[in-house]
Coordinates of C-alpha atoms and ligand atoms in Angstrom, one line a residue:
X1245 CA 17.2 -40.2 53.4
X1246 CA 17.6 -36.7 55.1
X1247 CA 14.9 -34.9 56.9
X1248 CA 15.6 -32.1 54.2
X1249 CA 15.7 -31.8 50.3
X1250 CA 16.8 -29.0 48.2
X1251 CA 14.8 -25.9 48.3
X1252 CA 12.2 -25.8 45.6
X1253 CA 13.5 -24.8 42.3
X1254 CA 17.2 -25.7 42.9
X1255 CA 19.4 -28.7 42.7
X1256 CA 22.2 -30.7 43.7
X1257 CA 24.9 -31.3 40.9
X1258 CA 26.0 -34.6 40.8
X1259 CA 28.1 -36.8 39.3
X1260 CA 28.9 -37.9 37.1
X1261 CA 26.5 -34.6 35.2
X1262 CA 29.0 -32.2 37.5
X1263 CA 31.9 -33.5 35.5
X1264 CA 30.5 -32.2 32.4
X1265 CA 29.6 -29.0 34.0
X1266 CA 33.4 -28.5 35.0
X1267 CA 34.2 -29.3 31.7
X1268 CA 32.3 -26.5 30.0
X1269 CA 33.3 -24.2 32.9
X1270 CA 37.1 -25.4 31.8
X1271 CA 36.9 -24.8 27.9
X1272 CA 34.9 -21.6 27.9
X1273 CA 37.2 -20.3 30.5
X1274 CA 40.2 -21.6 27.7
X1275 CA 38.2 -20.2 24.8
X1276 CA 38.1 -17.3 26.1
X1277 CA 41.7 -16.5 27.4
X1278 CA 43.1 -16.7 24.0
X1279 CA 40.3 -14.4 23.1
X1280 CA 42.1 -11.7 25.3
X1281 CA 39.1 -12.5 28.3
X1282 CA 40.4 -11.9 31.8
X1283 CA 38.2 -13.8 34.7
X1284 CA 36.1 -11.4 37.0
X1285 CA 34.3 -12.6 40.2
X1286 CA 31.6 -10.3 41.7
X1287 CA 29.6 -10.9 45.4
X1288 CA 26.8 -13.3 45.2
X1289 CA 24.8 -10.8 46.7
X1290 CA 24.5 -6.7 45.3
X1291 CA 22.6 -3.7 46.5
X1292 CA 19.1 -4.2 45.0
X1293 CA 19.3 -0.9 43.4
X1294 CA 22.0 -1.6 41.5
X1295 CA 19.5 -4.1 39.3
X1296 CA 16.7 -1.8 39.9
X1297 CA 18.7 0.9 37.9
X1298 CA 20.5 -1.5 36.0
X1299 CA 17.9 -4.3 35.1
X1300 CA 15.0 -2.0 34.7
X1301 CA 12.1 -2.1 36.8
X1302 CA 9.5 -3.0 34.4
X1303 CA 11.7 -5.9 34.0
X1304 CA 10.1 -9.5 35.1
X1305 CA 13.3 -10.3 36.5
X1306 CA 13.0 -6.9 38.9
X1307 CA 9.6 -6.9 39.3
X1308 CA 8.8 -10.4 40.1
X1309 CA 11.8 -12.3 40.5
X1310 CA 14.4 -11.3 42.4
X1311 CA 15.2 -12.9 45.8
X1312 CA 15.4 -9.3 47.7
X1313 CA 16.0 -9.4 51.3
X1314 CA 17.4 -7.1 54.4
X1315 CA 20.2 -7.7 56.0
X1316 CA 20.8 -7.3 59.8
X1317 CA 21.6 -3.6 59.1
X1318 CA 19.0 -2.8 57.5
X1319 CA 20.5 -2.6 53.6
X1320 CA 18.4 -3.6 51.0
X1321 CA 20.3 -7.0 49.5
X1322 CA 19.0 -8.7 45.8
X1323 CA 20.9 -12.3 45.0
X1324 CA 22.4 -11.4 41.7
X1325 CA 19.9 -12.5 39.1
X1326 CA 22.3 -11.8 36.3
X1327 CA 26.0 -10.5 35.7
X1328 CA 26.2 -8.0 33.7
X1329 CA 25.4 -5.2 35.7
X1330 CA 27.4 -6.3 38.5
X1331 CA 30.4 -6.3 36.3
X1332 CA 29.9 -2.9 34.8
X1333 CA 29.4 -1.7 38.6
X1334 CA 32.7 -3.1 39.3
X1335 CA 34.2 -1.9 35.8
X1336 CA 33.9 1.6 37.0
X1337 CA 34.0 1.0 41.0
X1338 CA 37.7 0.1 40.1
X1339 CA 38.2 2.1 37.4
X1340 CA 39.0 -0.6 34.9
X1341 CA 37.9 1.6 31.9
X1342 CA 41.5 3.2 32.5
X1343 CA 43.2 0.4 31.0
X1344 CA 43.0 -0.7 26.8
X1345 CA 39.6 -0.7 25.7
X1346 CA 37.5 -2.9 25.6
X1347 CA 38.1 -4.3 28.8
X1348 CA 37.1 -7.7 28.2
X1349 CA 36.3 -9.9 31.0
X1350 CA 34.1 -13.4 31.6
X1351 CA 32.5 -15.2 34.8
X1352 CA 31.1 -18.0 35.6
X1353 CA 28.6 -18.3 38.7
X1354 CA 25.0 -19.0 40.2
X1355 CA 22.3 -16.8 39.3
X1356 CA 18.8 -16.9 40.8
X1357 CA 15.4 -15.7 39.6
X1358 CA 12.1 -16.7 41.6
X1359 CA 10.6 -18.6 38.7
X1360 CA 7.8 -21.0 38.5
X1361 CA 10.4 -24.4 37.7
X1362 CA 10.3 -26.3 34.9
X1363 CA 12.3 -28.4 32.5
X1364 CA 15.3 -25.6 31.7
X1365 CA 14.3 -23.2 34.2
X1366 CA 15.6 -23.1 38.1
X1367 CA 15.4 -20.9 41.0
X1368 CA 19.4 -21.1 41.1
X1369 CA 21.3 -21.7 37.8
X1370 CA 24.6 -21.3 36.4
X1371 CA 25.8 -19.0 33.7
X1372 CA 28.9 -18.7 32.0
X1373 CA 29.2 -14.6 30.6
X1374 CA 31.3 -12.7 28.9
X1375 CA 31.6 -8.8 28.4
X1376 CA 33.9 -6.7 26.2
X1377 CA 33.0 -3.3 27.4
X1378 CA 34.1 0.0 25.9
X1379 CA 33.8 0.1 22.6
X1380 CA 31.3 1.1 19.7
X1381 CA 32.6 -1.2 17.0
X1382 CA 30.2 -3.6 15.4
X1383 CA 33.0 -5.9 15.1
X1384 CA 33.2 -6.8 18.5
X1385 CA 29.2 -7.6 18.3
X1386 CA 30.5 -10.1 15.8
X1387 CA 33.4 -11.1 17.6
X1388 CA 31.0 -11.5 20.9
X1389 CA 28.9 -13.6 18.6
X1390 CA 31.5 -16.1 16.7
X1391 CA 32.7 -16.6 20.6
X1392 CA 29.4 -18.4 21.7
X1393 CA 29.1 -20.1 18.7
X1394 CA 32.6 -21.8 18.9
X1395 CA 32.3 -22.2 22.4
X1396 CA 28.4 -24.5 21.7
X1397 CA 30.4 -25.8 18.9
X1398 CA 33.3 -27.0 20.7
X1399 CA 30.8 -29.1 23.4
X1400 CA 29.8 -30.9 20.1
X1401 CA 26.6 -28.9 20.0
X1402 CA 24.8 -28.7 15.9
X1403 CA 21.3 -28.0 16.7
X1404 CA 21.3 -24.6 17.6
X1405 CA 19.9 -21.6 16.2
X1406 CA 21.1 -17.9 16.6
X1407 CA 18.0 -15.2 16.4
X1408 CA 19.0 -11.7 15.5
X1409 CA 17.8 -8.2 15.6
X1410 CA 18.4 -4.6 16.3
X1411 CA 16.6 -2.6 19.0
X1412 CA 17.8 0.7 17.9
X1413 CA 19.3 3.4 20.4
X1414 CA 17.9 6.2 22.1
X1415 CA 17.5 8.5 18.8
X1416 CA 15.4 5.7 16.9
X1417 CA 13.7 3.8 19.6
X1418 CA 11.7 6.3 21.0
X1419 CA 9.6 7.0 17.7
X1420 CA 9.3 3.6 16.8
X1421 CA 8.1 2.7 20.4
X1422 CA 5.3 5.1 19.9
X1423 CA 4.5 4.1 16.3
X1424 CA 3.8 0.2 17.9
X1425 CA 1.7 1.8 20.9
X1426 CA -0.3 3.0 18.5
X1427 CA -0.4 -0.1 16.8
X1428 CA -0.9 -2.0 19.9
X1429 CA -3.6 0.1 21.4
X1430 CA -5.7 -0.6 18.3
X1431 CA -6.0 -4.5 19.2
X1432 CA -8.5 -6.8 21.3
X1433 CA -6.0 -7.5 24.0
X1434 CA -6.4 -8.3 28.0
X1435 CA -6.0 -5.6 30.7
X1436 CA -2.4 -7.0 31.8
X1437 CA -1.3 -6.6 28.5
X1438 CA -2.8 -3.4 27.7
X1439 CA -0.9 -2.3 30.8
X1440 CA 2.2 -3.4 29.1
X1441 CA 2.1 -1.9 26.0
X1442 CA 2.2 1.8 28.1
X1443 CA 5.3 0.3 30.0
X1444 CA 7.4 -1.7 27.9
X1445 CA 5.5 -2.4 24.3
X1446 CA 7.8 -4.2 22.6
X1447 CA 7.4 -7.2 25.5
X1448 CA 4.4 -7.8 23.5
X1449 CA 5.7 -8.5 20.7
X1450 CA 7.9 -11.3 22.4
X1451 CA 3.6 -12.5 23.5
X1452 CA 4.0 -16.1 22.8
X1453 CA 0.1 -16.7 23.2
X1454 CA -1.5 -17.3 19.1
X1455 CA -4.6 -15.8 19.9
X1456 CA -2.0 -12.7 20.6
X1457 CA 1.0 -13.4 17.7
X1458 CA -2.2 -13.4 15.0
X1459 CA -2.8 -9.7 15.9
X1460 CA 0.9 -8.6 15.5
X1461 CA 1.3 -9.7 12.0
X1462 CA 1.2 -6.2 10.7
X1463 CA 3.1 -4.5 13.7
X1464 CA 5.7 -2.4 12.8
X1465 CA 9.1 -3.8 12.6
X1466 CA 12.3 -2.4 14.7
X1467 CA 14.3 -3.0 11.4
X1468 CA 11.8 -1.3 9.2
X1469 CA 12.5 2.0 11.8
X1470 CA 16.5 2.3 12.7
X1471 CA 18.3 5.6 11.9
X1472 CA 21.1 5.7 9.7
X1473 CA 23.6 5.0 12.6
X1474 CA 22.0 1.9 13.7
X1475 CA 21.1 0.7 9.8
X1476 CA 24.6 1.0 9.2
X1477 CA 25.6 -0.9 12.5
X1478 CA 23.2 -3.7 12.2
X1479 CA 24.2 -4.2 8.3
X1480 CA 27.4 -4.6 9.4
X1481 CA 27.0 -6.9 11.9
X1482 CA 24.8 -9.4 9.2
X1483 CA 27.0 -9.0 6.6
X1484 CA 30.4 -9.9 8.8
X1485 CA 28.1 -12.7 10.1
X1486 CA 27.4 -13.8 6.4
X1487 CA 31.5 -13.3 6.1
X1488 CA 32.2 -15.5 8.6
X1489 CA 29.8 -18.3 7.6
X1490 CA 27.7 -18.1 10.8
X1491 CA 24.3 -19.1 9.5
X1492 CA 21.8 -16.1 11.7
X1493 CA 17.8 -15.8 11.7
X1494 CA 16.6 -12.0 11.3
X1495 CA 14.2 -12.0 14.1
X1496 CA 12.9 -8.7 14.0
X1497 CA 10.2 -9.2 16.9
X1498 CA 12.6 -11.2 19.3
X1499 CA 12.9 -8.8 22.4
X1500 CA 15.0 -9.5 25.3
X1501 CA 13.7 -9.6 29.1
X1502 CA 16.1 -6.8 30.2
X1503 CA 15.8 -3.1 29.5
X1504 CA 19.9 -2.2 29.1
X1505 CA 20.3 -3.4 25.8
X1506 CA 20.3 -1.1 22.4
X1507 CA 20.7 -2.0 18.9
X1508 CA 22.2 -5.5 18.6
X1509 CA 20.4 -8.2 20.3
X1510 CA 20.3 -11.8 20.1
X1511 CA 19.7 -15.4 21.4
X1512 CA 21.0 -18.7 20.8
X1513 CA 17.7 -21.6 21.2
X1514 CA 17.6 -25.1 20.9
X1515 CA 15.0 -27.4 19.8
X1516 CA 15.5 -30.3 21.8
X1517 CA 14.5 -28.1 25.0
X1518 CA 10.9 -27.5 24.7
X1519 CA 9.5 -23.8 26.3
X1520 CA 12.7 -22.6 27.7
X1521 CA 14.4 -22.8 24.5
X1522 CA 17.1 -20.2 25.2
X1523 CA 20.7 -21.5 25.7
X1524 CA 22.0 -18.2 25.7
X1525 CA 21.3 -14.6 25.0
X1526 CA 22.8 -11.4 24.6
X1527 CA 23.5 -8.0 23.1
X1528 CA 24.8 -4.3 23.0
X1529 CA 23.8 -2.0 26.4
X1530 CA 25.9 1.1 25.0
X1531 CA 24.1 3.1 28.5
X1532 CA 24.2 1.0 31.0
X1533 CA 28.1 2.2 32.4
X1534 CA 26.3 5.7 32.4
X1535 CA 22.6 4.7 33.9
X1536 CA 24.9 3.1 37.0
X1537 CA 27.2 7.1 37.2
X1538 CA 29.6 6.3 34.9
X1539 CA 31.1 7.7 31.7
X1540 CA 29.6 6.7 28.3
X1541 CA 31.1 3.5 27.8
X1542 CA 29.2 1.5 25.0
X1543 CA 29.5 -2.4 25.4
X1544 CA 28.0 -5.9 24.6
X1545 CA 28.0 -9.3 25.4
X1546 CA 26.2 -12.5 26.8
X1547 CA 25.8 -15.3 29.2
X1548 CA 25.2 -18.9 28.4
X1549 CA 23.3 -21.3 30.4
X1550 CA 24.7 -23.9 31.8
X1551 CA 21.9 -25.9 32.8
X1552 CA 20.0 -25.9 29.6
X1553 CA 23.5 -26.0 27.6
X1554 CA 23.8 -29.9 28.9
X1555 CA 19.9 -30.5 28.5
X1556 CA 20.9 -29.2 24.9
X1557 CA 24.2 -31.5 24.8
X1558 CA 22.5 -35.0 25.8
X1559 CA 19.4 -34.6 23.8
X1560 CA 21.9 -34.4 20.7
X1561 CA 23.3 -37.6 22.4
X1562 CA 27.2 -36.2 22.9
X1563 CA 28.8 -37.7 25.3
X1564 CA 28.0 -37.1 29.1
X1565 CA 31.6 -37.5 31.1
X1566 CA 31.6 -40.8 33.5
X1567 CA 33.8 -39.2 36.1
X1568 CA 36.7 -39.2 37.7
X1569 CA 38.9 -41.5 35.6
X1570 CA 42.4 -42.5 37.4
X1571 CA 45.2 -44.4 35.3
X1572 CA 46.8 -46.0 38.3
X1573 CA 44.6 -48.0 40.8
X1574 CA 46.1 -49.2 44.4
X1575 CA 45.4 -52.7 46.0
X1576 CA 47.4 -53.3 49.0
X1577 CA 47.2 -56.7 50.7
X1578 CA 48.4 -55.7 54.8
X1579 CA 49.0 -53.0 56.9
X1580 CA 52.7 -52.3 55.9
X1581 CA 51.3 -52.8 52.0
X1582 CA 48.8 -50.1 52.8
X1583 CA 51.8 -47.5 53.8
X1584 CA 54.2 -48.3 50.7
X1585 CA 50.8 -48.1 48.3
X1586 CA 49.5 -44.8 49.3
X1587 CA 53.1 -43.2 49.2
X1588 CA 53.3 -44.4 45.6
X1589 CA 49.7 -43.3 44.6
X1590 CA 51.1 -39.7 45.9
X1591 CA 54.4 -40.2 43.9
X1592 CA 52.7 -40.7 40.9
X1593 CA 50.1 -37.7 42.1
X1594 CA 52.9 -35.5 41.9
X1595 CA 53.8 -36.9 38.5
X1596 CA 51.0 -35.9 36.8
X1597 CA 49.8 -39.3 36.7
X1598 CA 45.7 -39.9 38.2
X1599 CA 46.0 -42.7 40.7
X1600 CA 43.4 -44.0 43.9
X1601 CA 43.5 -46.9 46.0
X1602 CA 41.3 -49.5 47.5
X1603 CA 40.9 -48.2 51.4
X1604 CA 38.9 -49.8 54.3
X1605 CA 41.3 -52.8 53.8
X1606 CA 39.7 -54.5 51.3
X1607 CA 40.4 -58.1 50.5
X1608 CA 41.9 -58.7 47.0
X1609 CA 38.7 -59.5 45.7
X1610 CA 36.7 -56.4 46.3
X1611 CA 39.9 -54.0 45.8
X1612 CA 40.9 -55.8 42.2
X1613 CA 36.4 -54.9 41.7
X1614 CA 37.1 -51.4 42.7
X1615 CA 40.3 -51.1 40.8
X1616 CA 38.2 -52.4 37.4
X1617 CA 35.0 -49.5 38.2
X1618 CA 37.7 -46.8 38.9
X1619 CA 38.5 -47.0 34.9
X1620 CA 42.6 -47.0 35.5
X1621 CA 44.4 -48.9 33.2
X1622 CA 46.9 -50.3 35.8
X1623 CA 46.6 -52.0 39.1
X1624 CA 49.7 -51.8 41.5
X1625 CA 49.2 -54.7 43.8
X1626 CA 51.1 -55.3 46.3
X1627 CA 51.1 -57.6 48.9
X1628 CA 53.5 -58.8 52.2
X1629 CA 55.7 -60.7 49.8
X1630 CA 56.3 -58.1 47.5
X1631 CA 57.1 -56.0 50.0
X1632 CA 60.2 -58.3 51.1
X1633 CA 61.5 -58.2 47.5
X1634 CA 61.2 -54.6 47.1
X1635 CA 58.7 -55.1 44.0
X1636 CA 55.4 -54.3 43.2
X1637 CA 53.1 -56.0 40.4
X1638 CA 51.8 -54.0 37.7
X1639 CA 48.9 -55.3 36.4
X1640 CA 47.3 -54.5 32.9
X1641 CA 43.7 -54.3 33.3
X1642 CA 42.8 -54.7 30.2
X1643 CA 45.1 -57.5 29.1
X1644 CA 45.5 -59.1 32.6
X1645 CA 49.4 -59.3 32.0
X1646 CA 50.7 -58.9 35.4
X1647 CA 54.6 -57.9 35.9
X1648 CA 57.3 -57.3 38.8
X1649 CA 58.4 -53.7 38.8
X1650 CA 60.9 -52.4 41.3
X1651 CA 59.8 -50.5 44.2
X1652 CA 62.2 -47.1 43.0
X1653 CA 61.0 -48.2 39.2
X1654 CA 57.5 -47.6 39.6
X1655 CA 56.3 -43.9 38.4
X1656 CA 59.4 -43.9 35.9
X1657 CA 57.7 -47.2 34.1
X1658 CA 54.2 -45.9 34.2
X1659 CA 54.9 -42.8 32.8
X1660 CA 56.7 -44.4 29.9
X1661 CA 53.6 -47.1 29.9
X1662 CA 51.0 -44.1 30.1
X1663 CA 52.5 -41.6 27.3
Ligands
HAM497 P1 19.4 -13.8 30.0 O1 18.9 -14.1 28.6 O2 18.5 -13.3 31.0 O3 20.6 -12.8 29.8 O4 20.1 -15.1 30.5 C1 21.0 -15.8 29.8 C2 20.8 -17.3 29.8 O5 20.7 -17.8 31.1 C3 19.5 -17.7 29.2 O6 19.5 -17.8 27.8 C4 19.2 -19.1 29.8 O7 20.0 -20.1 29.1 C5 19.8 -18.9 31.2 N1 18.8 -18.7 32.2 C6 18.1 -17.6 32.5 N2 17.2 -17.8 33.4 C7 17.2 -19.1 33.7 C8 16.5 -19.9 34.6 N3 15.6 -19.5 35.5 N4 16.9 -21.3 34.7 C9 17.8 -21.8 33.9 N5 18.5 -21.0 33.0 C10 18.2 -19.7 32.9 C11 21.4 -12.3 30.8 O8 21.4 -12.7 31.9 C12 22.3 -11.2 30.4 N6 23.1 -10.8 31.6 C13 23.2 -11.6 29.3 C14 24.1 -10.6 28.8 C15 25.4 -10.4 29.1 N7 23.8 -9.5 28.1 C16 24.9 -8.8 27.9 N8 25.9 -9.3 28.6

């Protein structure tokens, strides 16, 4: 054992769980290409205003959780807790919004929030996101949705449910946000929460304490308060929804932790993850391009975590991958063996065709042991006698038939064997 450990709150990603991680990294980043999604990568690391403005700073995750720090210079630094306002910085720092809108881009990365850890919820954890941005049509809510959904789906993932609501925009919001202060000021609440309801009321609504939820059963509703504009949005969104079959929850008090987002909101939970139910969460922030000094550029989309996506994934029992599977397995008996064996494991590389070998010079033994764990279907083995014939022998490791190949027949036969 090392003198060290991870640092609190993170993790190491092993295998054979990192397999499945690359996996999901893999399809979403397929999924998404034939969607018309083009891959951006942002810095790690951002100017903290840029979340300050971007993120809000009533926010938790500005207020409490960001990992903010100087650099030598002098220049205030945040780890990126989340994506999306790092991409819409970089939208309009290269002028992306000059091409066909939506410009529709996805990324996949750490992110870190200085949480208290827990099942589901790390210091450092991995996202996959996606962002169409420029454009107003509630379509592209819908088609932002149907892309999570096929994307949980595809990993084999039933159990999930998708919460939806409407926050309004800036020409509804306002009144309603004063019609639930003065709702909220009326209750027996603590200080701390009294002090939220004059910063960000409709956090409390999102309370997940009883003695708290008991009091908001008459609170008035977001829905019950849109303007025509955002009716007519959010009915559209529900009714395309109902189109497509994609069974939704109207979940008119769910709230999201950070302040861009206007009228559609919504969150993908799990019940086989306990507190931190949230696989993946998302929405409309139609402002945000002009909070950060852009032009209006109205947008929406989501992230998915990855962490809680494979909590989600083995609790419904689907398959966790076992590694790094080779078809071709190398055991060479001698020194000269060793030579002719590793330049056919990289023939057969270059053929598209996984192989390893035994190294170390391991007796037949232990290297035929290896070859069985590696998971290949074949063993080439090939000892000092082979050598002098110019032949190798392919063995079938599931039926134990063992055959002679020629030395120049080798890849040609396995790939005929392996199709
Ligand atoms: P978010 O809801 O803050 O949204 O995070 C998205 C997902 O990241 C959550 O649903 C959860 O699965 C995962 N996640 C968040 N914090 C943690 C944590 N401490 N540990 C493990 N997993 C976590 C956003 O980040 C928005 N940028 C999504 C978005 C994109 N909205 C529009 N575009």
């Amino acid at each position: 054992m090392s003198t060290f450990s991870a640092p609190k709150g993170t993790f190491d990603m092993l295998p054979p769980y990192s397999e499945t991680f690359n996996r999901i990294r893999i399809q979403f980043g397929l999924e998404l290409r034939d969607a018309g999604f083009q891959y951006i990568e942002t810095p790690v690391f951002e100017d903290t205003g840029l979340f300050v403005r971007g993120v809000g700073e009533s926010t938790d995750v500005v207020s409490k959780e960001m990992y903010t720090f100087p650099d030598r210079a002098g220049r205030s630094l945040t780890l990126r807790p989340e994506g999306t306002a790092a991409v819409v910085r970089s939208v309009l720092q290269h002028n992306l919004q000059a091409q066909r809108l939506p410009v529709k881009l996805w990324y996949f990365g750490p992110y870190f929030r200085y949480e208290t850890p827990q099942a589901g919820r790390t210091r450092q954890f991995h996202q996959v996101g996606a962002e169409a941005i420029g454009s107003q049509d509630p379509l592209v809510d819908v088609e932002m949705i149907a892309l999570a959904v096929e994307g949980f789906q595809k990993l084999g993932l039933r159990n999930f449910r998708l919460q939806l609501n409407s926050l309004g925009c800036k020409e509804c919001r306002p009144a309603y946000r004063a019609k639930l202060q003065d709702f909220l000021r009326a209750l027996d609440l603590d200080e701390d929460t009294r002090r939220r309801i004059e910063i960000n009321p409709l956090r409390v609504l999102d309370d997940k304490r009883p003695e708290v939820q008991a009091q908001l059963t008459d609170a008035p509703l977001i829905t019950d308060n849109l303007c025509e504009a955002c009716a007519t949005h959010h009915e559209f969104v529900r009714s395309m929804l109902d189109d497509l079959k994609i069974a939704y929850e109207d979940t008119p008090k769910l709230v999201r932790g950070l302040d861009y987002y206007v009228r559609t909101i919504f969150e993908f939970v799990h019940d086989g993850l306990g507190a931190q139910s949230a696989i993946g969460g998302g929405g409309r922030y139609d402002g945000l391009a002009q909070e950060l000094g852009g032009p209006e550029l109205p947008s929406v989309g989501w992230a998915l975590g990855i962490g809680r996506t494979m909590i989600a994934m083995e609790d419904e029992g689907q398959e966790i991958e076992t590694g790094a599977d080779c078809d071709v397995y190398g055991v060479a008996l001698g020194e000269a063996a060793r030579r002719e064996v590793f330049k056919l494991i990289t023939e057969l590389r270059l053929a598209d065709i996984p192989a390893d070998m035994a190294f170390d010079g391991k007796k037949l033994k232990g290297a035929m042991k290896a070859a069985d764990q590696s998971g290949a279907r074949y063993a080439l083995v090939v000892g000092e006698r082979d050598l002098a014939e110019g032949v190798v022998q392919l063995k079938d490791l599931t039926t134990g038939d063992q055959t002679a190949v020629a030395l120049d027949a080798v890849v040609d036969t396995l790939k005929e064997k392996l199709q």
